[in-house]
XYZ file of C-alpha atoms in Angstrom:
222
model
C -20.792 15.625 -17.866
C -23.321 13.909 -20.762
C -24.726 16.161 -23.403
C -28.953 15.265 -23.921
C -31.735 16.737 -25.607
C -34.407 16.074 -22.621
C -38.302 16.116 -24.656
C -38.370 19.223 -24.631
C -35.879 19.749 -26.413
C -33.787 21.835 -24.970
C -29.524 20.937 -24.911
C -28.608 20.187 -21.409
C -25.971 18.363 -19.126
C -26.202 14.843 -16.880
C -24.061 14.163 -14.814
C -21.456 11.423 -15.498
C -22.413 8.581 -13.084
C -18.116 7.551 -13.283
C -18.119 10.736 -11.255
C -17.907 9.728 -7.817
C -15.690 6.890 -8.642
C -13.176 9.227 -10.968
C -12.836 12.057 -8.277
C -12.028 9.460 -5.456
C -10.061 8.141 -7.715
C -7.330 10.365 -8.523
C -7.844 11.530 -4.492
C -6.170 8.739 -3.241
C -3.704 8.656 -6.204
C -2.572 12.275 -4.543
C -2.470 10.619 -0.881
C -0.625 7.562 -2.002
C 1.599 9.741 -3.230
C 2.206 11.977 -0.131
C 3.143 8.397 1.645
C 6.549 8.870 0.482
C 6.303 12.049 2.602
C 8.086 10.171 5.977
C 10.240 6.886 6.270
C 10.962 4.353 8.991
C 12.917 1.204 9.688
C 12.242 -1.781 10.404
C 16.464 -3.170 11.945
C 13.929 -6.666 14.353
C 16.010 -4.494 17.012
C 12.903 -5.128 18.848
C 11.206 -6.197 21.852
C 11.974 -8.553 23.175
C 15.808 -8.528 22.389
C 17.434 -11.875 20.024
C 20.596 -11.573 21.803
C 23.219 -12.727 19.614
C 24.272 -16.741 18.799
C 21.054 -16.955 19.510
C 17.513 -17.526 17.021
C 13.951 -18.127 17.486
C 11.459 -19.420 16.177
C 8.107 -16.960 16.024
C 4.638 -16.759 15.098
C 4.931 -12.460 15.631
C 7.397 -10.253 15.838
C 6.190 -6.017 15.854
C 8.426 -2.899 15.451
C 7.052 0.325 14.445
C 3.258 -0.189 14.726
C 4.276 -3.730 12.156
C 3.407 -6.242 12.731
C 5.415 -9.539 10.850
C 3.947 -13.376 10.479
C 4.603 -16.757 8.916
C 1.985 -17.089 6.417
C -0.381 -20.205 7.609
C 2.030 -23.584 7.862
C 5.080 -22.100 7.913
C 8.030 -20.661 9.855
C 9.882 -17.598 10.721
C 12.645 -17.856 13.201
C 14.674 -14.404 14.265
C 18.682 -14.418 14.689
C 19.921 -12.553 16.594
C 23.813 -12.811 14.022
C 26.573 -14.088 15.186
C 25.977 -17.740 14.445
C 28.907 -19.701 12.051
C 27.721 -19.683 8.668
C 25.060 -17.456 8.581
C 24.198 -13.967 7.978
C 25.675 -11.393 10.210
C 25.664 -7.827 9.969
C 26.036 -7.365 14.178
C 22.318 -6.635 15.254
C 19.466 -9.475 14.662
C 17.154 -10.154 11.615
C 15.092 -12.288 9.967
C 14.637 -15.803 7.961
C 11.901 -17.531 5.667
C 9.757 -19.395 5.855
C 7.206 -17.289 4.443
C 6.465 -14.076 5.314
C 2.761 -11.269 5.949
C 3.015 -7.958 6.891
C 1.481 -4.243 7.333
C 0.849 -2.210 10.010
C -1.747 -4.061 12.794
C -4.106 -0.560 12.619
C -4.230 -0.370 8.826
C -2.656 2.583 7.859
C -1.506 2.956 4.045
C 2.293 2.292 3.814
C 5.499 1.704 0.432
C 8.516 -0.128 0.217
C 11.813 1.960 -0.246
C 14.411 -0.174 0.305
C 15.810 -3.639 2.370
C 18.705 -5.524 3.149
C 18.618 -9.365 2.234
C 21.135 -12.655 1.756
C 21.046 -16.094 1.776
C 19.599 -18.338 4.519
C 23.215 -20.029 4.792
C 26.407 -21.139 4.165
C 24.937 -24.467 3.032
C 22.025 -22.506 0.909
C 23.865 -18.868 0.011
C 21.301 -18.982 -2.735
C 17.711 -16.434 -2.218
C 15.704 -15.239 -5.370
C 12.397 -13.792 -3.034
C 9.281 -12.045 -4.680
C 7.230 -9.334 -2.874
C 4.038 -9.214 -3.021
C 2.258 -5.560 -2.206
C -0.819 -5.356 -1.877
C -2.809 -2.113 -2.756
C -5.422 -0.261 -1.314
C -7.430 -0.008 -4.459
C -7.752 -3.923 -4.744
C -4.803 -4.568 -7.359
C -1.534 -6.366 -5.985
C 2.211 -5.916 -7.519
C 5.535 -7.569 -7.746
C 8.896 -6.976 -7.717
C 12.192 -10.572 -7.445
C 15.615 -9.994 -6.154
C 18.501 -12.871 -6.120
C 21.744 -12.799 -4.842
C 24.058 -15.240 -3.757
C 25.993 -15.488 -0.395
C 25.428 -13.952 3.587
C 26.897 -10.592 3.303
C 23.661 -8.542 3.331
C 22.660 -6.545 -0.327
C 20.838 -3.413 -0.457
C 17.681 -3.198 -3.079
C 15.031 -0.477 -3.817
C 11.619 -1.083 -4.628
C 9.724 0.676 -7.615
C 7.794 3.733 -6.989
C 4.640 0.571 -7.671
C 4.861 0.251 -4.366
C 3.588 2.945 -2.993
C 0.001 3.367 -1.030
C 0.100 -0.487 0.252
C -2.047 -2.346 2.388
C -0.228 -5.649 2.992
C 2.813 -7.167 1.889
C 3.612 -10.923 1.507
C 6.821 -13.020 1.072
C 6.435 -16.731 -0.068
C 9.311 -17.752 -0.866
C 11.958 -19.955 0.520
C 15.145 -20.010 2.082
C 16.037 -16.121 2.600
C 17.684 -13.771 5.244
C 15.874 -10.342 5.860
C 16.974 -6.747 7.744
C 16.984 -2.665 7.671
C 13.597 -2.589 5.900
C 12.871 0.958 5.119
C 8.924 1.683 5.017
C 6.952 4.991 3.857
C 4.426 6.372 5.774
C 2.068 9.310 6.008
C 3.488 11.826 7.247
C 1.038 13.015 10.891
C -2.290 13.921 10.240
C -2.042 12.406 6.383
C -4.485 9.798 7.028
C -6.823 12.207 9.351
C -6.890 14.492 6.002
C -7.575 11.366 3.782
C -10.809 10.874 5.854
C -11.649 14.596 5.255
C -11.523 14.591 1.898
C -13.269 11.488 0.973
C -15.323 13.321 2.772
C -15.802 16.540 1.079
C -15.957 14.404 -2.131
C -19.092 12.339 -1.214
C -21.138 15.269 0.119
C -20.259 17.402 -2.750
C -21.590 14.303 -5.747
C -24.698 13.873 -3.211
C -25.760 17.956 -3.437
C -28.859 18.461 -6.326
C -28.288 20.824 -9.040
C -30.438 23.732 -10.102
C -33.179 21.621 -12.723
C -32.678 23.184 -15.951
C -36.807 24.241 -16.837
C -38.042 22.530 -19.777
C -39.893 24.635 -22.341
C -41.621 22.840 -23.455
C -43.860 23.840 -20.523
C -42.689 27.044 -19.942
C -45.422 30.216 -19.008
C -44.879 32.178 -22.520
C -45.138 34.809 -23.361
C -48.629 37.078 -23.988
C -49.214 38.031 -28.260
C -50.936 40.971 -28.487
C -53.892 41.440 -29.585
């Protein structure tokens, strides 16, 4: 609140214009923290199955509600493993190229860790930059690098929370076992109800302070 003197020289409170955005920011900051309550692992072994010893150029892959696509004009490969000269951890994985991913229904998420390797024996070095788009419109980045076709696990920092979408524009990598943090059941509904409560509370009329200059004056004894 701001304090000011009204025309009647009364000291009164005035609602601060930034109260609602501030409360909403704090609320969604708390919501983003809640996203770490549950996790799921994307291992790229879903349907349709990608058989060992095979690879395919794909335009989209979906697992556990999360969609993976290449950036416009690029390609994405789903490798079934078991191919000489390429990474092999016993399961299917993605190779790029480039990559864009997020939940199809818009659910916010966080990233915990990912397994990365070089593209092949011919291209063993990799440097992968993850670009995360946050719910508040800002962007966070984190890069991982290494060499060899044996998968290595890399962990994301706490800034990769409350994401709407993530992109990789750097080429020549293999990616598997993406560990994603997600809200527990009911958190999304709680978020909607909470925001509606904030808006409703901010719109409630505040009691006015009477102006002493216009208030009824006590009678003066004769």
